[in-house]
C-alpha positions as semicolon CSV with decimal commas, in nm:
position;residue;x (nm);y (nm);z (nm)
1;M;-0,015;-0,008;-0,007
2;H;0,263;0,235;0,091
3;A;0,448;0,173;-0,235
4;L;0,146;0,220;-0,441
5;S;0,087;0,543;-0,271
6;R;0,442;0,652;-0,359
7;R;0,393;0,537;-0,718
8;T;0,070;0,736;-0,732
9;A;0,244;1,041;-0,605
10;A;0,512;1,030;-0,855
11;T;0,255;1,007;-1,129
12;L;0,089;1,312;-1,008
13;F;0,383;1,506;-0,966
14;A;0,480;1,404;-1,329
15;L;0,143;1,487;-1,459
16;L;0,160;1,850;-1,272
17;L;0,498;1,912;-1,417
18;V;0,362;1,835;-1,763
19;L;0,086;2,058;-1,716
20;S;0,294;2,343;-1,568
21;L;0,545;2,304;-1,880
22;L;0,231;2,333;-2,122
23;A;0,129;2,643;-1,941
24;L;0,483;2,781;-1,953
25;A;0,499;2,716;-2,335
26;R;0,142;2,884;-2,399
27;S;0,243;3,188;-2,192
28;S;0,615;3,218;-2,375
29;A;0,437;3,196;-2,723
30;V;0,316;3,549;-2,678
31;P;0,526;3,675;-2,359
32;A;0,319;3,960;-2,264
33;G;0,379;3,869;-1,896
34;T;0,753;4,004;-1,957
35;G;0,630;4,360;-1,963
36;L;0,836;4,409;-2,238
37;L;0,586;4,357;-2,519
38;P;0,209;4,435;-2,479
39;A;-0,036;4,162;-2,550
40;D;-0,145;4,271;-2,895
41;A;0,228;4,314;-3,010
42;I;0,395;4,080;-3,272
43;A;0,613;3,836;-3,037
44;P;0,842;3,565;-3,090
45;T;0,727;3,220;-3,050
46;V;0,854;2,922;-2,830
47;E;0,997;2,753;-3,142
48;Q;1,130;3,073;-3,296
49;K;1,353;3,121;-2,955
50;A;1,461;2,773;-2,983
51;V;1,573;2,825;-3,325
52;A;1,747;3,151;-3,252
53;R;1,970;2,952;-3,009
54;Q;2,040;2,690;-3,286
55;I;2,141;2,973;-3,523
56;G;2,378;3,127;-3,268
57;A;2,547;2,793;-3,202
58;I;2,582;2,705;-3,588
59;L;2,724;3,058;-3,676
60;E;2,962;3,046;-3,416
61;R;3,073;2,672;-3,489
62;Q;3,063;2,651;-3,860
63;H;3,122;2,996;-4,031
64;Y;3,461;3,054;-4,197
65;R;3,534;3,335;-3,969
66;Q;3,516;3,131;-3,653
67;A;3,425;3,441;-3,472
68;R;3,218;3,435;-3,114
69;I;2,931;3,649;-3,080
70;D;3,024;3,877;-2,807
71;D;2,960;4,237;-2,692
72;S;3,156;4,389;-2,974
73;M;2,990;4,183;-3,242
74;S;2,659;4,239;-3,049
75;V;2,705;4,624;-3,128
76;Q;2,761;4,538;-3,494
77;I;2,443;4,305;-3,471
78;F;2,244;4,586;-3,327
79;K;2,324;4,840;-3,614
80;R;2,240;4,601;-3,867
81;Y;1,916;4,518;-3,738
82;L;1,832;4,895;-3,674
83;E;1,935;4,986;-4,036
84;S;1,720;4,695;-4,178
85;L;1,414;4,860;-4,018
86;D;1,485;5,214;-4,095
87;S;1,766;5,248;-4,349
88;Q;1,665;5,592;-4,448
89;H;1,614;5,722;-4,102
90;A;1,262;5,821;-4,214
91;Y;1,045;5,673;-3,935
92;L;1,211;5,650;-3,613
93;L;1,330;5,907;-3,369
94;A;1,645;6,001;-3,203
95;D;1,476;5,927;-2,871
96;D;1,365;5,577;-2,992
97;I;1,738;5,488;-3,093
98;A;1,850;5,613;-2,747
99;E;1,583;5,402;-2,583
100;F;1,712;5,103;-2,783
101;S;2,093;5,169;-2,734
102;R;2,056;4,971;-2,400
103;Y;2,003;4,675;-2,613
104;Q;2,310;4,696;-2,823
105;T;2,535;4,489;-2,617
106;Q;2,292;4,231;-2,513
107;F;2,227;4,065;-2,877
108;D;2,488;3,810;-2,797
109;D;2,316;3,695;-2,484
110;M;1,973;3,705;-2,658
111;I;2,062;3,454;-2,930
112;R;2,223;3,246;-2,665
113;T;1,935;3,207;-2,419
114;G;1,657;3,277;-2,673
115;Q;1,504;3,567;-2,492
116;I;1,465;3,763;-2,811
117;E;1,183;4,007;-2,715
118;P;1,405;4,334;-2,720
119;A;1,429;4,268;-3,079
120;F;1,053;4,227;-3,152
121;L;1,021;4,535;-2,918
122;M;1,222;4,749;-3,139
123;F;1,025;4,626;-3,443
124;N;0,688;4,699;-3,292
125;R;0,800;5,060;-3,214
126;F;0,919;5,091;-3,585
127;Q;0,585;4,977;-3,675
128;Q;0,398;5,207;-3,466
129;R;0,618;5,502;-3,620
130;N;0,543;5,377;-3,958
131;R;0,170;5,371;-3,890
132;E;0,217;5,723;-3,782
133;R;0,388;5,847;-4,079
134;L;0,153;5,687;-4,328
135;A;-0,155;5,821;-4,145
136;K;-0,009;6,180;-4,137
137;A;0,079;6,137;-4,494
138;I;-0,246;6,072;-4,595
139;K;-0,382;6,374;-4,382
140;L;-0,127;6,575;-4,619
141;L;-0,298;6,510;-4,931
142;A;-0,619;6,690;-4,833
143;Q;-0,455;7,032;-4,952
144;E;-0,257;7,061;-5,253
145;P;0,097;7,176;-5,215
146;D;0,259;7,505;-5,329
147;W;0,436;7,393;-5,645
148;Q;0,639;7,748;-5,678
149;V;0,844;7,729;-5,355
150;D;1,203;7,651;-5,429
151;E;1,299;7,380;-5,180
152;Y;1,417;7,030;-5,214
153;Y;1,374;6,676;-5,112
154;E;1,675;6,470;-5,008
155;F;1,581;6,112;-5,103
156;D;1,921;5,954;-4,989
157;R;1,908;5,998;-4,598
158;K;2,106;5,668;-4,510
159;D;2,383;5,905;-4,335
160;V;2,152;6,181;-4,204
161;P;2,134;6,164;-3,810
162;W;1,805;6,035;-3,683
163;A;1,556;6,289;-3,659
164;Q;1,529;6,493;-3,329
165;S;1,168;6,532;-3,304
166;G;0,837;6,458;-3,459
167;A;0,832;6,797;-3,615
168;E;1,147;6,725;-3,781
169;L;1,007;6,395;-3,940
170;D;0,689;6,610;-3,995
171;E;0,881;6,840;-4,250
172;L;1,072;6,538;-4,418
173;W;0,730;6,354;-4,474
174;R;0,579;6,673;-4,615
175;K;0,842;6,711;-4,857
176;R;0,829;6,319;-4,941
177;V;0,442;6,352;-5,007
178;K;0,516;6,651;-5,216
179;S;0,779;6,481;-5,425
180;D;0,549;6,172;-5,492
181;G;0,261;6,392;-5,575
182;L;0,488;6,605;-5,832
183;S;0,605;6,294;-5,992
184;L;0,237;6,206;-6,074
185;L;0,169;6,563;-6,191
186;L;0,472;6,515;-6,438
187;A;0,294;6,202;-6,571
188;G;-0,017;6,401;-6,677
189;K;-0,218;6,377;-6,363
190;T;-0,421;6,634;-6,207
191;W;-0,396;6,730;-5,837
192;A;-0,721;6,533;-5,754
193;E;-0,600;6,245;-5,945
194;A;-0,286;6,245;-5,796
195;S;-0,416;6,293;-5,451
196;K;-0,661;5,981;-5,466
197;T;-0,370;5,767;-5,623
198;L;-0,133;5,834;-5,334
199;T;-0,431;5,805;-5,069
200;D;-0,496;5,457;-5,211
201;R;-0,089;5,373;-5,210
202;Y;-0,037;5,495;-4,884
203;S;-0,361;5,312;-4,747
204;R;-0,229;4,981;-4,897
205;T;0,107;5,032;-4,742
206;L;-0,058;5,069;-4,437
207;K;-0,270;4,765;-4,473
208;R;0,066;4,583;-4,558
209;V;0,241;4,707;-4,252
210;D;-0,053;4,540;-4,051
211;Q;0,005;4,187;-4,219
212;I;0,363;4,186;-4,100
213;S;0,383;3,848;-3,910
214;A;0,624;3,701;-3,647
215;D;0,786;3,474;-3,927
216;D;0,869;3,816;-4,103
217;V;1,022;3,984;-3,804
218;F;1,221;3,682;-3,698
219;E;1,374;3,622;-4,046
220;N;1,492;3,980;-4,065
221;F;1,622;3,975;-3,701
222;M;1,814;3,641;-3,760
223;N;1,979;3,786;-4,103
224;A;2,127;4,078;-3,884
225;Y;2,330;3,806;-3,694
226;A;2,416;3,615;-4,017
227;R;2,490;3,899;-4,237
228;T;2,726;4,052;-3,980
229;Y;2,945;3,746;-4,041
230;D;2,928;3,795;-4,420
231;P;2,693;3,907;-4,669
232;H;2,608;3,559;-4,797
233;S;2,503;3,367;-4,474
234;S;2,124;3,418;-4,445
235;Y;1,838;3,265;-4,273
236;F;1,533;3,157;-4,462
237;S;1,189;3,146;-4,309
238;P;0,976;2,812;-4,371
239;R;0,801;3,002;-4,667
240;Q;1,122;3,135;-4,803
241;S;1,290;2,790;-4,766
242;E;1,018;2,657;-5,010
243;E;1,089;2,942;-5,262
244;Y;1,462;2,838;-5,266
245;R;1,394;2,492;-5,337
246;I;1,148;2,603;-5,607
247;A;1,424;2,830;-5,755
248;M;1,675;2,555;-5,756
249;A;1,466;2,268;-5,862
250;L;1,244;2,474;-6,148
251;N;0,938;2,315;-6,044
252;Y;0,638;2,307;-5,786
253;D;0,288;2,172;-5,765
254;G;0,046;2,407;-5,824
255;I;-0,193;2,544;-6,110
256;G;0,070;2,730;-6,337
257;A;-0,025;3,069;-6,305
258;S;0,206;3,392;-6,200
259;L;0,042;3,623;-5,983
260;Q;0,076;3,993;-5,860
261;L;-0,075;4,193;-5,621
262;T;-0,271;4,483;-5,779
263;D;-0,462;4,723;-5,526
264;D;-0,624;4,482;-5,310
265;Y;-0,669;4,212;-5,534
266;V;-0,422;3,897;-5,654
267;T;-0,411;3,920;-6,012
268;V;-0,320;3,655;-6,277
269;I;-0,034;3,817;-6,489
270;N;0,070;3,501;-6,682
271;I;-0,073;3,166;-6,755
272;I;0,228;2,911;-6,764
273;E;0,218;2,689;-7,081
274;G;0,134;2,309;-7,003
275;G;0,012;2,371;-6,656
276;P;-0,346;2,312;-6,507
277;A;-0,481;2,662;-6,582
278;A;-0,364;2,647;-6,941
279;T;-0,498;2,314;-7,011
280;A;-0,867;2,410;-6,839
281;G;-0,868;2,728;-7,035
282;T;-1,093;2,866;-6,740
283;L;-0,833;3,130;-6,609
284;G;-0,756;3,433;-6,805
285;V;-0,507;3,687;-6,756
286;N;-0,612;3,995;-6,552
287;D;-0,854;3,785;-6,391
288;R;-0,871;3,878;-6,005
289;I;-0,883;3,619;-5,725
290;T;-1,131;3,712;-5,467
291;G;-1,157;3,350;-5,274
292;V;-0,984;3,014;-5,244
293;A;-1,126;2,697;-5,149
294;Q;-0,956;2,342;-5,100
295;G;-1,114;2,022;-5,246
296;A;-1,423;1,988;-5,414
297;D;-1,644;2,080;-5,145
298;G;-1,442;2,323;-4,908
299;P;-1,576;2,634;-4,801
300;I;-1,418;2,943;-4,977
301;Q;-1,205;3,160;-4,800
302;D;-1,228;3,526;-4,874
303;V;-0,853;3,682;-4,990
304;I;-0,919;4,027;-5,098
305;G;-0,668;4,248;-4,929
306;W;-0,432;3,940;-4,827
307;R;-0,068;3,917;-4,868
308;L;0,051;3,782;-5,193
309;D;0,236;3,507;-5,043
310;D;-0,041;3,397;-4,811
311;V;-0,279;3,353;-5,107
312;V;0,002;3,162;-5,303
313;Q;0,045;2,920;-5,028
314;L;-0,338;2,854;-5,036
315;I;-0,337;2,790;-5,401
316;R;-0,030;2,560;-5,407
317;G;-0,072;2,226;-5,284
318;K;0,003;1,827;-5,337
319;R;-0,013;1,728;-5,687
320;D;-0,353;1,575;-5,802
321;T;-0,542;1,765;-5,541
322;I;-0,839;2,004;-5,596
323;V;-0,831;2,374;-5,562
324;R;-1,124;2,599;-5,636
325;L;-1,066;3,001;-5,702
326;Q;-1,331;3,251;-5,705
327;L;-1,275;3,496;-5,964
328;L;-1,373;3,857;-6,052
329;P;-1,318;3,850;-6,426
330;A;-1,089;4,076;-6,587
331;G;-1,227;4,410;-6,660
332;A;-1,530;4,357;-6,445
333;A;-1,605;4,638;-6,193
334;P;-1,597;4,537;-5,804
335;G;-1,928;4,372;-5,721
336;S;-1,991;4,233;-6,031
337;N;-2,107;3,871;-6,061
338;E;-1,797;3,650;-5,947
339;K;-1,737;3,296;-6,095
340;V;-1,569;2,980;-5,938
341;I;-1,325;2,736;-6,116
342;S;-1,188;2,413;-6,022
343;L;-0,831;2,302;-6,102
344;T;-0,634;1,996;-6,011
345;R;-0,282;2,064;-5,906
346;N;0,010;1,920;-6,105
347;K;0,385;1,970;-6,142
348;I;0,459;2,312;-6,279
349;T;0,799;2,344;-6,453
350;L;0,936;2,672;-6,501
351;E;1,075;2,687;-6,858
352;A;1,122;3,025;-6,861
353;Q;1,379;3,029;-6,586
354;A;1,573;2,748;-6,758
355;A;1,866;2,762;-7,017
356;Q;1,732;2,847;-7,342
357;K;1,907;2,877;-7,704
358;R;1,901;3,089;-8,003
359;V;2,110;3,157;-8,336
360;E;2,264;3,475;-8,439
361;T;2,361;3,477;-8,806
362;L;2,621;3,765;-8,924
363;H;2,688;3,842;-9,263
364;R;3,065;3,941;-9,345
365;D;3,249;3,964;-9,666
366;G;3,029;3,710;-9,839
367;T;3,019;3,471;-9,553
368;D;2,749;3,388;-9,302
369;Y;2,820;3,293;-8,936
370;R;2,580;3,112;-8,735
371;I;2,642;3,203;-8,355
372;G;2,484;2,990;-8,107
373;V;2,382;3,142;-7,787
374;I;2,271;2,961;-7,484
375;T;2,133;3,178;-7,215
376;V;2,188;3,032;-6,836
377;P;1,991;3,228;-6,583
378;A;2,101;3,004;-6,305
379;F;2,285;2,683;-6,198
380;Y;1,971;2,501;-6,080
381;Q;1,918;2,116;-6,025
382;D;1,599;1,930;-5,902
383;V;1,790;1,758;-5,612
384;A;1,505;1,584;-5,478
385;A;1,410;1,413;-5,796
386;M;1,813;1,310;-5,855
387;Q;1,802;1,164;-5,486
388;A;1,488;0,952;-5,583
389;G;1,646;0,817;-5,893
390;D;1,461;1,002;-6,142
391;P;1,639;0,950;-6,499
392;D;1,483;1,257;-6,623
393;Y;1,564;1,523;-6,363
394;R;1,644;1,887;-6,452
395;S;1,960;2,044;-6,413
396;T;2,181;2,314;-6,590
397;T;2,429;2,087;-6,717
398;R;2,163;1,818;-6,858
399;D;1,974;2,131;-7,026
400;V;2,317;2,273;-7,208
401;R;2,389;1,940;-7,303
402;R;2,060;1,888;-7,478
403;L;2,063;2,259;-7,637
404;L;2,438;2,195;-7,770
405;R;2,307;1,893;-7,975
406;E;2,037;2,099;-8,107
407;L;2,256;2,382;-8,202
408;R;2,503;2,141;-8,392
409;K;2,188;2,032;-8,557
410;E;2,145;2,386;-8,662
411;K;2,509;2,399;-8,773
412;M;2,651;2,676;-8,538
413;D;3,010;2,787;-8,621
414;G;3,050;2,916;-8,255
415;L;2,922;2,924;-7,924
416;I;2,857;3,218;-7,640
417;L;2,751;3,121;-7,308
418;D;2,528;3,413;-7,177
419;L;2,588;3,401;-6,792
420;R;2,480;3,811;-6,736
421;G;2,257;3,828;-6,455
422;N;2,325;3,452;-6,346
423;G;2,370;3,498;-5,954
424;G;2,502;3,158;-5,930
425;G;2,344;2,834;-5,757
426;L;2,441;2,480;-5,713
427;L;2,832;2,380;-5,697
428;P;2,799;2,046;-5,856
429;E;2,654;2,207;-6,144
430;A;2,918;2,459;-6,208
431;Q;3,154;2,174;-6,200
432;S;2,952;1,950;-6,436
433;L;2,904;2,262;-6,688
434;T;3,251;2,329;-6,706
435;G;3,299;1,948;-6,783
436;L;3,129;1,996;-7,108
437;F;3,380;2,199;-7,236
438;I;3,729;2,056;-7,114
439;D;3,807;1,667;-7,138
440;R;3,922;1,647;-6,766
441;G;4,115;1,818;-6,480
442;P;4,039;2,036;-6,181
443;V;3,768;2,281;-6,176
444;V;3,817;2,473;-5,872
445;Q;3,967;2,442;-5,526
446;V;3,791;2,498;-5,189
447;Q;3,962;2,583;-4,854
448;F;3,778;2,578;-4,525
449;S;3,868;2,780;-4,186
450;N;4,073;2,496;-4,058
451;G;4,301;2,513;-4,358
452;E;4,169;2,216;-4,513
453;R;4,148;2,212;-4,900
454;E;3,966;2,037;-5,161
455;V;4,004;2,017;-5,526
456;L;3,689;1,939;-5,735
457;D;3,733;1,784;-6,060
458;D;3,539;1,765;-6,374
459;P;3,311;1,466;-6,297
460;E;3,305;1,322;-6,657
461;S;3,581;1,263;-6,923
462;G;3,522;1,382;-7,279
463;V;3,355;1,713;-7,397
464;A;3,030;1,786;-7,544
465;Y;3,147;2,090;-7,748
466;S;3,511;2,146;-7,868
467;G;3,457;2,455;-8,122
468;P;3,498;2,837;-8,044
469;L;3,389;2,945;-7,720
470;A;3,284;3,279;-7,547
471;V;3,151;3,328;-7,193
472;L;2,965;3,668;-7,140
473;V;2,934;3,803;-6,784
474;D;2,849;4,129;-6,618
475;R;2,871;4,251;-6,257
476;F;2,573;4,040;-6,155
477;S;2,712;3,721;-6,249
478;A;2,841;3,554;-5,927
479;S;2,943;3,268;-5,737
480;A;2,890;2,962;-5,962
481;S;2,920;3,178;-6,263
482;E;3,244;3,295;-6,161
483;I;3,369;2,955;-6,111
484;F;3,279;2,849;-6,466
485;A;3,405;3,156;-6,618
486;G;3,746;3,151;-6,429
487;A;3,770;2,792;-6,512
488;I;3,740;2,843;-6,881
489;Q;3,950;3,143;-6,862
490;D;4,247;2,948;-6,689
491;Y;4,240;2,673;-6,911
492;R;4,225;2,936;-7,186
493;R;3,939;2,696;-7,339
494;G;3,740;3,019;-7,441
495;V;3,715;3,396;-7,418
496;V;3,552;3,590;-7,137
497;M;3,381;3,907;-7,232
498;G;3,199;4,155;-7,063
499;Q;3,232;4,333;-6,727
500;T;3,422;4,242;-6,403
501;T;3,198;3,972;-6,249
502;F;3,050;4,012;-5,870
503;G;3,330;3,889;-5,665
504;K;3,152;3,627;-5,452
505;G;3,389;3,361;-5,406
506;T;3,249;3,183;-5,075
507;V;3,113;2,848;-5,027
508;Q;2,771;2,807;-4,822
509;N;2,616;2,515;-4,640
510;L;2,266;2,474;-4,614
511;V;2,154;2,375;-4,264
512;T;1,776;2,280;-4,211
513;L;1,682;2,387;-3,864
514;G;1,450;2,257;-3,601
515;R;1,425;1,879;-3,431
516;G;1,579;1,633;-3,654
517;G;1,701;1,850;-3,915
518;Q;1,482;1,660;-4,176
519;S;1,232;1,907;-4,301
520;A;1,239;2,293;-4,334
521;A;0,941;2,355;-4,105
522;S;1,182;2,574;-3,878
523;G;1,346;2,747;-4,201
524;Q;1,716;2,692;-4,306
525;L;2,041;2,864;-4,250
526;T;2,287;2,918;-4,512
527;V;2,641;2,955;-4,366
528;T;2,953;3,035;-4,516
529;V;3,215;2,740;-4,454
530;G;3,468;2,811;-4,708
531;K;3,631;3,003;-4,988
532;F;3,656;2,918;-5,376
533;Y;4,001;2,956;-5,528
534;R;4,048;2,916;-5,911
535;V;4,292;2,618;-6,040
536;S;4,536;2,914;-6,084
537;G;4,516;2,983;-5,701
538;E;4,366;3,308;-5,696
539;S;4,039;3,375;-5,510
540;T;3,710;3,508;-5,693
541;Q;3,608;3,645;-5,382
542;H;3,583;4,028;-5,369
543;R;3,778;4,093;-5,703
544;G;3,556;3,866;-5,926
545;V;3,667;3,750;-6,266
546;E;3,826;4,023;-6,509
547;P;3,731;3,994;-6,856
548;D;3,957;3,929;-7,128
549;I;3,738;4,156;-7,379
550;A;3,576;4,432;-7,162
551;L;3,236;4,541;-7,289
552;S;3,018;4,832;-7,147
553;S;2,751;4,755;-6,899
554;P;2,483;4,999;-6,725
555;I;2,557;4,838;-6,399
556;D;2,774;5,031;-6,169
557;M;3,055;4,863;-6,022
558;Q;3,082;5,101;-5,756
559;D;2,728;5,038;-5,623
560;F;2,720;4,654;-5,691
561;G;2,944;4,365;-5,624
562;E;3,110;4,220;-5,328
563;S;3,341;4,489;-5,288
564;A;3,034;4,719;-5,216
565;L;2,909;4,509;-4,937
566;D;2,979;4,500;-4,569
567;A;3,146;4,242;-4,369
568;A;3,268;4,109;-4,714
569;L;3,553;3,827;-4,689
570;P;3,884;3,964;-4,830
571;W;4,054;3,848;-5,154
572;D;4,366;3,630;-5,130
573;R;4,539;3,350;-5,332
574;I;4,656;3,015;-5,255
575;S;4,887;2,750;-5,453
576;P;4,788;2,668;-5,806
577;V;4,694;2,291;-5,890
578;S;4,820;2,108;-6,186
579;Y;4,606;2,154;-6,518
580;Q;4,671;2,144;-6,872
581;R;4,595;2,454;-7,071
582;A;4,467;2,476;-7,422
583;T;4,637;2,634;-7,686
584;G;4,549;2,918;-7,938
585;V;4,316;3,140;-7,733
586;N;4,581;3,341;-7,548
587;R;4,756;3,414;-7,862
588;E;4,436;3,568;-8,011
589;L;4,335;3,779;-7,751
590;P;4,536;4,122;-7,814
591;E;4,426;4,092;-8,173
592;L;4,047;4,021;-8,115
593;A;4,058;4,311;-7,837
594;H;4,181;4,538;-8,103
595;M;3,935;4,460;-8,366
596;E;3,655;4,476;-8,141
597;D;3,758;4,846;-7,989
598;K;3,764;4,958;-8,358
599;R;3,428;4,780;-8,430
600;A;3,268;4,921;-8,131
601;A;3,353;5,266;-8,186
602;N;3,178;5,260;-8,515
603;D;2,874;5,057;-8,401
604;P;2,576;5,310;-8,357
605;D;2,389;5,090;-8,106
606;Y;2,696;5,027;-7,902
607;R;2,761;5,414;-7,909
608;W;2,415;5,479;-7,781
609;L;2,455;5,243;-7,503
610;Q;2,778;5,400;-7,373
611;E;2,611;5,749;-7,414
612;D;2,290;5,622;-7,221
613;I;2,507;5,470;-6,935
614;A;2,714;5,807;-6,910
615;A;2,388;6,009;-6,860
616;N;2,236;5,773;-6,620
617;R;2,554;5,765;-6,425
618;E;2,507;6,142;-6,392
619;L;2,157;6,124;-6,276
620;R;2,271;5,859;-6,012
621;K;2,497;6,113;-5,855
622;Q;2,198;6,311;-5,749
623;Q;2,073;6,289;-5,386
624;R;1,786;6,549;-5,388
625;V;1,546;6,649;-5,623
626;S;1,365;6,998;-5,661
627;L;1,022;7,021;-5,534
628;N;0,901;7,340;-5,772
629;L;0,698;7,201;-6,049
630;A;0,836;7,446;-6,337
631;Q;1,176;7,340;-6,247
632;R;1,134;6,963;-6,246
633;R;0,930;7,007;-6,557
634;N;1,219;7,178;-6,725
635;E;1,478;6,924;-6,575
636;R;1,249;6,633;-6,698
637;D;1,216;6,816;-7,064
638;A;1,577;6,851;-7,057
639;E;1,628;6,459;-6,989
640;D;1,363;6,355;-7,236
641;A;1,503;6,597;-7,500
642;A;1,866;6,442;-7,451
643;R;1,740;6,092;-7,435
644;L;1,535;6,122;-7,765
645;S;1,847;6,296;-7,952
646;R;2,049;6,013;-7,854
647;E;1,805;5,772;-8,008
648;N;1,742;5,963;-8,317
649;A;2,148;5,977;-8,343
650;R;2,128;5,618;-8,333
651;R;1,859;5,572;-8,583
652;E;1,994;5,801;-8,839
653;S;2,319;5,614;-8,825
654;K;2,125;5,298;-8,920
655;G;1,900;5,464;-9,191
656;E;1,582;5,456;-8,970
657;P;1,332;5,754;-8,962
658;A;1,354;5,986;-8,671
659;L;1,106;5,990;-8,392
660;K;0,896;6,282;-8,270
661;A;0,858;6,208;-7,903
662;V;1,050;6,020;-7,641
663;S;0,719;5,833;-7,555
664;D;0,747;5,680;-7,901
665;I;1,069;5,502;-7,799
666;E;1,014;5,112;-7,755
667;F;1,297;5,038;-7,488
668;D;1,194;4,674;-7,480
669;K;1,265;4,647;-7,849
670;L;1,609;4,809;-7,852
671;P;1,894;4,585;-7,961
672;D;2,106;4,398;-7,721
673;A;2,424;4,609;-7,809
674;V;2,641;4,416;-7,565
675;L;2,548;4,069;-7,705
676;D;2,580;4,170;-8,062
677;Q;2,958;4,287;-8,016
678;A;2,997;3,953;-7,846
679;A;2,869;3,784;-8,153
680;Q;3,096;3,976;-8,349
681;V;3,388;3,875;-8,138
682;M;3,304;3,502;-8,202
683;A;3,295;3,557;-8,556
684;D;3,630;3,684;-8,577
685;M;3,726;3,367;-8,343
686;V;3,532;3,142;-8,583
687;R;3,700;3,295;-8,911
688;D;4,056;3,246;-8,759
689;N;3,991;2,903;-8,625
690;P;4,131;2,637;-8,814
691;T;3,871;2,394;-8,709
692;R;3,556;2,498;-8,843
693;P;3,235;2,300;-8,828
694;G;3,249;1,969;-9,040
695;T;3,626;1,896;-8,970
696;T;3,724;1,585;-8,814
697;R;3,776;1,734;-8,473
698;T;3,431;1,887;-8,455
699;A;3,268;1,554;-8,547
700;Q;3,444;1,386;-8,286
701;S;3,323;1,622;-8,027
702;E;2,963;1,563;-8,157
703;Q;2,964;1,216;-8,065
704;N;3,047;1,284;-7,680
């Protein structure tokens, strides 16, 4: 009997302990009891507190810098988080900053204990100030400003001190609202129309402010830690983790429609070919989605005014399941009869984001040169399909190999791989893509913080294409693009043309967070664990890949690239590895560059591009704009006249008729002058190449 009583008491004690822990978990989910956050404030969840501790431990243990999060780093994280909230110093007051300053040496303790409420307090204050500013901005629209006053709006405020008073911010926002209105007047609107447009715009922004979730705040907060280590360590919330997976796999399960938020409506802007929406034919471009229901008979949930990503999550779902959409048809006024359509979800392939090909034909001295162009937007791979053993899984290398076969059938003479704007992707794809153009050998070196070094080789012997090759890059070509371009340059396998690349030469490891680490239910962390080095031993970090033949680009190297980012790791070099260079290309480079310089100087399209770049560079130097309507109109008219003059000079050089107004310029139809010049260089390479298509060497390469 006594033993039974002790067992019963132990059971009761355990039950009470479980109930106490559950109560504690519930109270921690919205920690109003701490006194730091009010009951209605956005607050961290218990899970986010645990994930914060996990992220802190991973950064300290795994990051290349091997740096401890201490008081000194805490100050840096505090400043980065503050700037992420209000980078233009347009919402928070100096008093707010002074109040927050007591936390600046606590960010190290916060991520270790998980007591991250101070960061949420800072956000809630920012959200409060945001609401205040937008509400005042709407009130300002009740009266038309005086457009004859000579005053200026300083729009670049990142280095301006925080406002000392509400009155100082009132004056800033008066000018900001006036500048927004002036822009609409310059576009031909009356003040009544401009006032309504801005009222709607500010009201929508105010609504978005109130739709921010704890996940949004937590993601931004954790990135303040990650990016204090370096610019490429990042935390992805569960939702953003799924977007990353889709970007790498180029597929998802859904209905096959591209959506955007227009006013309060999620609007269809494109139907993806081959998807359920295209097959059914019941969903049209500019239809507005007003409700979403799950299954054949689930209730319709009204989604007017929702965030775009929340609506997208409702529409996506498992393959072969049904989703029903309530639609306001394109052009129909709000309140018109709506219709409900039913679609069965299926696998959607994002072909527009995959590698694409075309042929550019040049005619010179009685000879036609067929230049193949393969555009590679990213280094992608459907990892899940590959691991599942799918023999047809998608990847950059597989797609490019297929496109090469097609281009050979079209009898191309030379090849340009266009990597402009390619921000990178999966490292194995950079390796295997390089292997399509070299027979065998190392592709890239990786060095880790402990000094351990790994050499990554071409995974397959043989080549898929051995003819004339050029790689076209710009400042936004980064990471895996730089590995590929650097290897092609070091092997002298082809010519790199364009602009100096981004300079991201760091290796990231993707860590799935939460219990077990098997699903991304708690998000993912990319953490920098090493640095890339070319086979020549030079890092691509910070400096990028220098082109063999420079071509103009509208991207400003001072404003973009690794060298423009805070906390970027430095450039260095290690010892080279043994590799076999090709012959011929290096000999041709000086002559190719000389011929290109002469040709570009006489190309009206290329001259127009260079002049347009120079004009835009001058405009970017401005940090303020006039709020005098007459002065702004004169400035705009002068800019338009200069733009029209440049365009008509280009057209005259090509024997085309002049345009009467700048509005007649179809900017989306202007030629790609950089690619055209790259094609001309390739024609030079083909003309001087002793192994034109049809030779034994080319025939052998086509069998690989």
